[in-house]
Coordinates of N, CA, C and O and ligand atoms in Angstrom, one line a residue:
X1 N 133.3 95.0 120.1 CA 132.3 94.4 119.5 C 132.8 93.3 118.8 O 133.0 93.0 117.8
X2 N 132.2 91.9 119.5 CA 132.7 90.6 118.6 C 131.1 89.9 118.6 O 130.5 89.7 119.5
X3 N 130.5 90.0 117.4 CA 129.2 89.5 117.1 C 129.4 88.3 117.2 O 128.4 88.0 117.4
X4 N 130.4 87.7 116.9 CA 130.2 86.1 117.8 C 129.2 86.1 119.4 O 129.7 84.7 119.6
X5 N 130.0 87.0 120.2 CA 130.0 86.9 121.5 C 128.6 87.1 122.2 O 127.6 87.9 121.6
X6 N 127.7 86.1 123.0 CA 126.4 86.0 123.2 C 126.6 88.1 124.2 O 125.6 88.4 124.3
X7 N 127.4 87.7 124.9 CA 127.1 89.1 125.7 C 127.5 90.6 124.4 O 126.7 91.5 124.9
X8 N 128.3 90.3 123.8 CA 127.8 91.6 122.6 C 126.6 92.2 122.2 O 126.3 92.6 121.7
X9 N 125.7 90.6 121.6 CA 124.8 90.6 121.2 C 124.1 91.5 122.4 O 122.7 91.8 121.9
X10 N 123.9 91.2 123.2 CA 123.1 92.0 124.7 C 123.4 93.3 124.4 O 122.3 94.2 124.2
X11 N 125.0 93.8 124.4 CA 124.9 95.6 124.4 C 124.4 95.9 123.2 O 123.6 97.1 122.7
X12 N 124.6 94.9 121.6 CA 123.7 95.3 121.3 C 122.4 95.3 121.0 O 121.7 95.7 119.7
X13 N 122.0 94.8 121.8 CA 120.1 94.4 121.8 C 119.8 93.9 121.0 O 118.6 93.9 120.2
X14 N 120.6 92.7 120.5 CA 120.3 91.6 119.3 C 119.6 90.5 120.1 O 118.3 89.7 120.0
X15 N 119.7 90.5 121.4 CA 119.6 89.5 122.3 C 119.3 89.9 124.0 O 119.6 91.1 123.9
X16 N 117.7 90.1 123.9 CA 117.1 90.6 124.9 C 117.5 90.4 126.1 O 117.4 89.0 126.3
X17 N 117.7 90.8 127.0 CA 117.2 90.5 128.8 C 116.8 91.0 129.3 O 116.7 92.6 129.2
X18 N 116.8 90.9 130.8 CA 115.9 91.8 131.9 C 117.2 93.0 132.2 O 117.9 92.1 133.5
X19 N 117.4 94.0 131.6 CA 118.5 94.9 132.2 C 118.0 95.4 133.4 O 117.0 96.0 134.5
X20 N 119.5 95.3 134.6 CA 118.7 96.7 135.7 C 119.7 97.3 136.1 O 119.4 98.3 136.7
X21 N 120.5 97.8 135.4 CA 121.6 99.3 135.4 C 122.2 99.5 134.0 O 122.8 98.0 133.6
X22 N 122.6 100.3 132.8 CA 123.3 101.0 132.4 C 123.9 102.4 132.6 O 123.5 102.7 132.6
X23 N 124.8 102.3 132.1 CA 125.6 103.9 132.1 C 126.6 103.8 130.6 O 126.7 102.5 130.0
X24 N 127.5 104.8 131.0 CA 128.1 104.8 129.5 C 129.3 103.6 129.4 O 129.6 102.9 128.2
X25 N 129.5 103.0 130.4 CA 130.7 101.7 130.5 C 130.3 100.3 130.5 O 131.1 99.9 130.2
X26 N 129.4 100.2 131.7 CA 128.7 99.0 131.7 C 127.3 98.9 131.2 O 126.6 99.5 131.4
X27 N 126.8 97.6 131.0 CA 125.5 96.8 131.1 C 125.6 96.0 132.4 O 126.3 94.9 132.6
X28 N 124.1 95.9 133.1 CA 124.0 94.7 133.8 C 122.9 94.1 134.0 O 121.6 94.7 133.7
X29 N 122.3 93.4 134.3 CA 121.1 92.3 133.7 C 120.6 90.9 134.6 O 122.0 90.7 134.9
X30 N 119.8 90.6 134.6 CA 119.6 89.3 135.2 C 120.3 88.5 134.6 O 119.7 87.9 133.5
X31 N 120.9 87.1 135.4 CA 121.2 85.7 134.5 C 120.0 84.4 133.9 O 119.4 84.7 135.2
X32 N 120.3 84.8 133.1 CA 119.0 83.8 132.9 C 118.7 81.9 133.4 O 117.7 81.9 133.0
X33 N 119.8 82.2 133.7 CA 119.7 80.7 134.6 C 120.6 80.8 136.1 O 121.6 80.5 136.7
X34 N 119.4 81.5 136.9 CA 120.0 81.9 138.4 C 120.3 80.6 139.5 O 119.7 80.0 139.0
X35 N 121.5 80.8 139.9 CA 121.8 80.2 141.4 C 120.6 80.6 142.0 O 120.6 79.5 143.1
X36 N 120.6 81.7 143.0 CA 119.7 82.4 142.8 C 118.8 83.5 142.7 O 119.3 84.0 141.6
X37 N 117.7 84.2 142.9 CA 116.9 84.8 142.8 C 117.5 85.8 142.7 O 117.7 86.3 143.7
X38 N 117.8 86.8 141.8 CA 118.3 88.2 141.8 C 120.0 87.8 141.3 O 120.8 89.0 141.6
X39 N 120.8 86.6 141.3 CA 121.8 86.5 140.4 C 121.8 87.5 139.2 O 120.9 87.6 138.7
X40 N 122.9 88.7 139.0 CA 123.4 89.0 138.1 C 124.1 89.0 137.6 O 125.6 88.5 138.3
X41 N 124.8 89.9 136.3 CA 126.0 89.5 135.9 C 125.8 91.8 135.6 O 125.3 92.2 134.7
X42 N 127.6 91.8 135.6 CA 128.0 93.3 135.4 C 128.9 92.6 134.7 O 130.0 92.2 134.8
X43 N 128.5 93.9 133.2 CA 129.8 93.1 132.2 C 130.5 95.1 131.6 O 129.4 95.9 131.5
X44 N 131.5 95.3 130.8 CA 131.7 96.0 130.4 C 131.2 96.3 128.8 O 131.1 94.8 128.7
X45 N 131.4 97.2 128.4 CA 130.5 97.2 127.2 C 131.8 97.0 126.4 O 131.8 97.4 125.0
X46 N 133.0 97.3 126.7 CA 133.9 96.9 124.9 C 134.1 94.8 125.5 O 133.8 94.5 126.6
X47 N 134.4 94.4 124.9 CA 134.7 93.1 124.3 C 135.9 92.3 124.9 O 136.5 92.7 123.8
X48 N 136.2 91.9 125.9 CA 137.4 91.4 126.4 C 136.8 90.5 127.3 O 136.0 90.7 128.0
X49 N 137.6 90.0 127.1 CA 137.7 88.1 128.0 C 138.4 88.1 129.4 O 137.4 87.5 130.4
X50 N 138.9 88.7 129.6 CA 140.2 88.7 131.1 C 140.5 90.2 131.7 O 140.2 91.0 131.4
X51 N 140.3 89.8 132.6 CA 140.5 91.3 133.8 C 141.3 91.3 133.2 O 140.9 93.1 133.3
X52 N 142.5 91.4 133.4 CA 143.4 92.3 133.0 C 143.9 93.1 131.3 O 144.2 93.9 131.5
X53 N 142.9 92.4 130.8 CA 143.1 93.0 129.4 C 141.8 94.1 129.4 O 141.5 95.1 129.1
X54 N 141.0 94.5 130.5 CA 140.5 96.1 130.9 C 141.6 96.8 130.9 O 142.5 97.2 131.6
X55 N 141.1 98.3 130.6 CA 141.9 99.1 131.3 C 141.6 100.0 132.8 O 140.4 99.1 132.6
X56 N 142.9 100.3 133.7 CA 142.3 100.4 134.6 C 140.7 101.1 134.8 O 140.1 100.9 136.2
X57 N 140.3 102.1 134.2 CA 139.5 103.3 134.2 C 138.3 102.5 134.2 O 137.7 102.4 134.8
X58 N 137.9 100.8 133.4 CA 137.3 100.1 132.9 C 136.9 99.5 134.2 O 135.7 98.9 134.1
X59 N 138.2 98.3 134.9 CA 137.6 97.6 136.1 C 137.2 98.4 136.8 O 137.0 97.8 137.6
X60 N 137.4 99.8 136.7 CA 137.0 100.6 138.0 C 135.8 100.8 137.9 O 135.1 100.4 139.0
X61 N 135.3 101.2 136.8 CA 133.7 101.7 137.0 C 133.2 100.0 136.8 O 131.9 100.1 137.7
X62 N 133.5 98.9 136.2 CA 133.1 97.7 136.7 C 132.7 97.4 137.9 O 131.5 96.9 138.7
X63 N 133.8 97.8 138.6 CA 133.5 97.3 140.3 C 132.8 98.5 140.6 O 132.0 98.2 142.1
X64 N 132.9 99.7 140.6 CA 132.0 100.4 141.3 C 130.4 99.9 141.2 O 129.4 100.1 141.9
X65 N 130.3 99.8 139.9 CA 128.2 99.4 139.2 C 128.3 98.2 140.4 O 127.0 98.2 141.1
X66 N 129.5 97.1 140.4 CA 128.9 95.9 141.4 C 128.7 96.3 142.6 O 127.7 95.8 143.0
X67 N 129.5 97.1 142.9 CA 128.8 97.1 144.6 C 128.1 98.3 144.7 O 127.4 98.0 145.6
X68 N 127.8 98.7 143.6 CA 126.3 99.5 143.5 C 125.1 98.6 143.8 O 124.1 98.9 144.5
X69 N 124.7 97.7 142.2 CA 124.2 96.8 142.2 C 124.4 95.7 143.8 O 123.0 95.7 143.8
X70 N 125.6 95.6 143.9 CA 125.0 94.4 145.4 C 124.3 95.1 146.2 O 123.3 94.8 147.5
X71 N 124.3 96.4 146.5 CA 123.4 96.9 147.5 C 122.1 97.2 147.7 O 121.3 96.7 148.2
X72 N 121.9 97.0 146.6 CA 120.4 97.4 145.8 C 119.7 95.9 145.6 O 118.6 95.5 146.1
X73 N 120.7 94.8 145.2 CA 120.3 93.6 145.2 C 119.9 93.2 146.6 O 118.9 92.4 147.5
X74 N 120.9 93.3 147.6 CA 120.6 93.1 149.3 C 118.9 93.4 149.5 O 118.7 92.7 150.4
X75 N 119.5 94.7 149.5 CA 118.1 95.4 149.7 C 116.2 94.4 149.2 O 115.5 94.1 149.3
X76 N 116.9 94.4 147.6 CA 115.3 93.9 147.1 C 115.5 92.8 146.9 O 113.9 92.4 147.1
X77 N 115.9 91.9 147.7 CA 116.1 90.3 148.1 C 115.6 90.0 148.9 O 115.6 88.6 149.6
X78 N 116.2 91.3 150.1 CA 116.1 90.8 151.7 C 117.2 90.4 151.7 O 117.2 89.2 153.1
X79 N 118.6 90.1 151.0 CA 119.4 89.1 151.9 C 120.7 90.2 152.4 O 120.5 91.6 151.3
X80 N 121.4 89.6 153.1 CA 122.8 90.3 153.6 C 123.7 90.1 153.2 O 124.7 90.4 153.8
X81 N 123.9 89.3 152.4 CA 125.1 88.5 151.9 C 125.5 88.2 150.2 O 123.8 88.3 149.7
X82 N 126.3 88.1 149.3 CA 126.4 87.7 148.0 C 127.7 87.5 147.7 O 128.9 87.1 149.0
X83 N 127.6 86.0 146.7 CA 129.3 85.9 146.7 C 128.7 86.7 145.5 O 128.4 86.2 144.3
X84 N 130.5 86.8 144.9 CA 130.9 88.0 143.9 C 132.3 87.0 143.2 O 132.9 86.9 144.1
X85 N 131.3 86.6 142.2 CA 133.0 86.6 141.6 C 132.9 85.9 139.7 O 131.8 86.7 139.2
X86 N 134.1 85.8 139.1 CA 134.4 86.4 137.9 C 134.9 84.4 137.7 O 135.8 84.1 138.3
X87 N 134.4 84.2 136.8 CA 135.0 82.7 136.0 C 136.1 83.6 134.8 O 135.6 84.1 134.1
X88 N 137.2 84.0 135.2 CA 138.2 84.5 134.3 C 138.9 83.2 133.4 O 140.3 83.2 133.9
X89 N 138.0 83.4 132.2 CA 139.1 82.2 131.6 C 138.7 80.7 131.4 O 138.0 80.5 132.2
X90 N 138.8 80.7 130.2 CA 138.0 79.6 129.9 C 138.5 78.0 130.8 O 137.2 76.9 130.9
X91 N 139.5 78.2 130.8 CA 140.2 77.0 132.0 C 139.2 76.9 133.6 O 139.4 76.1 134.3
X92 N 138.8 78.3 133.6 CA 138.2 78.2 135.1 C 136.8 77.9 135.3 O 135.8 78.0 136.0
X93 N 135.8 77.6 133.6 CA 135.0 77.1 133.6 C 134.1 78.5 133.0 O 132.8 78.6 132.9
X94 N 134.7 79.5 132.4 CA 133.7 80.4 131.8 C 133.2 80.2 130.7 O 134.4 79.8 130.0
X95 N 132.2 80.5 130.3 CA 131.5 79.8 129.3 C 131.1 80.9 128.0 O 131.4 81.0 127.4
X96 N 131.0 82.2 128.7 CA 131.0 83.5 128.2 C 132.5 84.0 127.7 O 132.3 84.6 128.9
X97 N 132.8 84.2 126.8 CA 134.2 84.7 126.6 C 134.6 86.6 126.7 O 134.9 86.8 126.2
X98 N 133.7 87.0 127.3 CA 132.9 88.9 127.6 C 132.9 88.7 129.1 O 132.2 88.3 129.7
X99 N 134.2 89.5 129.4 CA 134.3 89.3 131.3 C 133.0 89.6 131.7 O 132.1 91.4 131.4
X100 N 132.4 89.1 133.3 CA 131.6 89.4 133.2 C 131.8 89.1 135.1 O 131.8 87.9 135.3
X101 N 131.4 90.3 136.1 CA 130.7 89.9 137.2 C 129.4 89.1 137.9 O 128.8 89.9 137.5
X102 N 129.5 88.0 138.5 CA 128.4 87.3 139.2 C 128.3 87.9 140.2 O 128.8 87.8 141.1
X103 N 127.1 88.5 140.4 CA 126.4 89.1 142.0 C 125.4 87.9 142.0 O 124.9 87.5 141.5
X104 N 125.6 87.4 143.4 CA 125.1 85.7 143.8 C 124.4 86.0 145.4 O 125.1 86.0 146.4
X105 N 123.1 86.4 145.0 CA 122.5 86.7 146.6 C 122.7 85.5 147.3 O 122.6 84.3 147.1
X106 N 123.5 85.5 148.5 CA 123.5 84.0 149.2 C 122.6 84.4 151.0 O 122.2 85.4 151.5
X107 N 122.2 83.3 151.5 CA 121.1 83.8 152.4 C 121.5 82.4 153.3 O 122.1 81.3 152.9
X108 N 121.3 82.0 154.7 CA 122.2 80.9 155.5 C 121.2 80.0 155.4 O 119.9 80.4 154.9
X109 N 121.7 78.8 155.2 CA 121.2 77.9 154.9 C 120.6 77.9 153.4 O 120.1 76.8 153.4
X110 N 120.7 78.8 152.2 CA 120.6 78.4 151.0 C 120.9 77.1 150.1 O 120.8 77.1 149.1
X111 N 122.4 76.5 151.3 CA 122.4 75.0 150.5 C 123.8 75.2 149.8 O 124.4 74.3 149.3
X112 N 124.1 76.2 149.2 CA 125.3 77.0 148.9 C 126.4 76.3 149.6 O 126.5 76.6 150.8
X113 N 127.3 76.6 148.7 CA 129.1 76.5 149.3 C 130.0 78.0 149.2 O 129.3 79.3 148.2
X114 N 130.8 78.6 150.1 CA 131.3 79.3 149.7 C 132.9 79.3 149.0 O 132.7 77.5 148.5
X115 N 133.5 79.9 148.3 CA 134.7 79.7 147.8 C 135.6 78.8 147.7 O 136.4 78.4 146.7
X116 N 135.8 78.5 149.4 CA 136.7 77.7 149.8 C 136.7 76.5 149.2 O 137.6 75.1 149.5
X117 N 135.4 75.9 148.9 CA 135.0 74.9 148.5 C 135.8 74.3 146.9 O 134.8 73.6 146.1
X118 N 135.7 75.4 146.3 CA 135.5 75.5 145.3 C 136.6 74.2 144.1 O 136.3 73.7 143.3
X119 N 138.0 73.8 144.7 CA 138.6 73.1 144.3 C 138.8 71.8 145.5 O 138.5 71.7 146.8
X120 N 138.5 70.4 144.5 CA 138.2 68.9 145.8 C 139.2 68.8 146.4 O 139.7 68.4 147.6
X121 N 140.5 68.8 145.9 CA 142.2 68.9 146.8 C 142.8 69.9 146.8 O 142.9 71.0 146.0
X122 N 143.6 70.6 147.9 CA 144.3 72.2 148.1 C 145.6 71.3 147.6 O 146.1 70.3 148.3
X123 N 146.5 71.9 147.0 CA 147.9 71.9 146.8 C 149.2 71.6 148.4 O 148.4 72.6 149.2
X124 N 149.6 70.5 148.8 CA 150.1 70.8 149.5 C 151.7 71.8 149.6 O 152.4 71.9 149.0
X125 N 151.4 72.7 150.5 CA 152.5 73.6 150.0 C 153.4 74.1 151.6 O 153.1 72.7 152.5
X126 N 154.3 75.1 151.7 CA 154.6 75.2 153.0 C 155.3 77.0 152.7 O 155.1 77.7 151.6
X127 N 155.5 77.3 153.7 CA 156.2 78.5 154.2 C 156.9 78.8 153.1 O 157.0 80.3 152.3
X128 N 158.5 78.1 152.4 CA 159.1 78.3 151.8 C 158.9 78.3 150.5 O 159.4 79.5 149.2
X129 N 157.9 77.6 150.2 CA 157.5 77.3 148.7 C 156.7 78.7 148.5 O 156.9 79.4 147.3
X130 N 155.7 79.2 149.2 CA 155.0 80.2 149.1 C 155.8 81.2 149.7 O 155.3 82.4 148.6
X131 N 156.9 81.3 150.0 CA 157.7 82.7 150.3 C 158.1 82.7 148.8 O 158.2 84.2 148.5
X132 N 158.9 82.1 148.2 CA 159.3 81.6 146.7 C 158.0 82.5 145.8 O 158.7 83.1 144.9
X133 N 157.3 81.7 146.0 CA 156.3 82.3 145.0 C 155.7 83.9 144.8 O 155.8 84.7 143.9
X134 N 155.6 83.9 146.2 CA 155.4 85.5 146.5 C 156.3 86.6 146.2 O 156.2 87.5 145.4
X135 N 157.7 86.2 146.5 CA 159.1 86.7 145.7 C 159.1 86.9 144.1 O 159.1 88.3 143.9
X136 N 159.0 86.0 143.9 CA 158.4 86.0 142.4 C 157.2 87.0 141.5 O 157.7 87.6 140.8
X137 N 156.2 87.4 142.5 CA 154.6 87.7 141.6 C 154.9 89.1 142.3 O 154.9 90.0 141.2
X138 N 156.1 89.1 143.4 CA 156.1 90.9 144.0 C 157.5 91.0 143.2 O 157.3 92.8 142.7
X139 N 158.6 90.3 142.5 CA 159.5 91.6 141.4 C 159.0 91.1 140.4 O 160.3 91.6 139.8
X140 N 158.2 90.9 140.0 CA 157.9 90.5 139.0 C 157.7 91.6 137.7 O 157.1 92.7 138.9
Ligands
LIG201 P1 130.2 81.9 132.9 O1 129.9 80.4 133.0 O2 131.1 82.7 134.2 O3 130.2 82.4 131.9 O4 129.0 82.4 133.1 C1 127.8 82.8 132.1 C2 126.8 83.0 132.5 O5 125.9 83.5 131.5 C3 126.2 82.0 133.0 O6 125.6 81.8 134.4 C4 124.2 81.9 132.2 O7 123.7 81.1 132.6 C5 124.4 83.5 131.5 N1 123.8 83.6 130.7 C6 124.0 83.0 129.1 N2 123.6 83.6 128.2 C7 122.4 84.6 128.5 C8 121.7 85.5 128.2 N3 121.5 85.4 127.4 N4 121.0 86.2 128.9 C9 121.6 86.3 130.6 N5 122.3 85.6 130.8 C10 123.0 84.3 130.2
LIG202 ZN1 131.6 90.1 123.8

């Protein structure tokens, strides 16, 4: 618990939210400034900022909840697609430093973009560079 953290305050019931699910280790609620109606956030009850700071069981529960809620949100909002995303760290645009998974309902013609359009320019690369990089990650 970090009492300077907005989402810890949500867990502590200091900040009211529109809850959509709660269990022993996760809490889910509607985003206050939604990108689409039904935009939801799934958070762990422990204060961690980055995904790899969570224990494997915590990650597992977080994604299980996300999967469970995505199905419900599709049904309730009448959508058949969602963008599921994490801003993982301040440099990626994370505003609340308590890890959260965004579930954003998507529909054809909604004017939004896929995550392929995340960066304005893609780095030029080649198979040699990718091979070396993959090998470093694989063997580290
Ligand atoms: P991120 O940039 O990934 O950290 O996103 C933070 C998200 O939290 C934004 O989409 C905000 O609209 C949302 N948010 C911030 N404060 C609240 C709150 N009190 N209740 C619900 N959603 C919130
Ligand atoms: Zn927190």
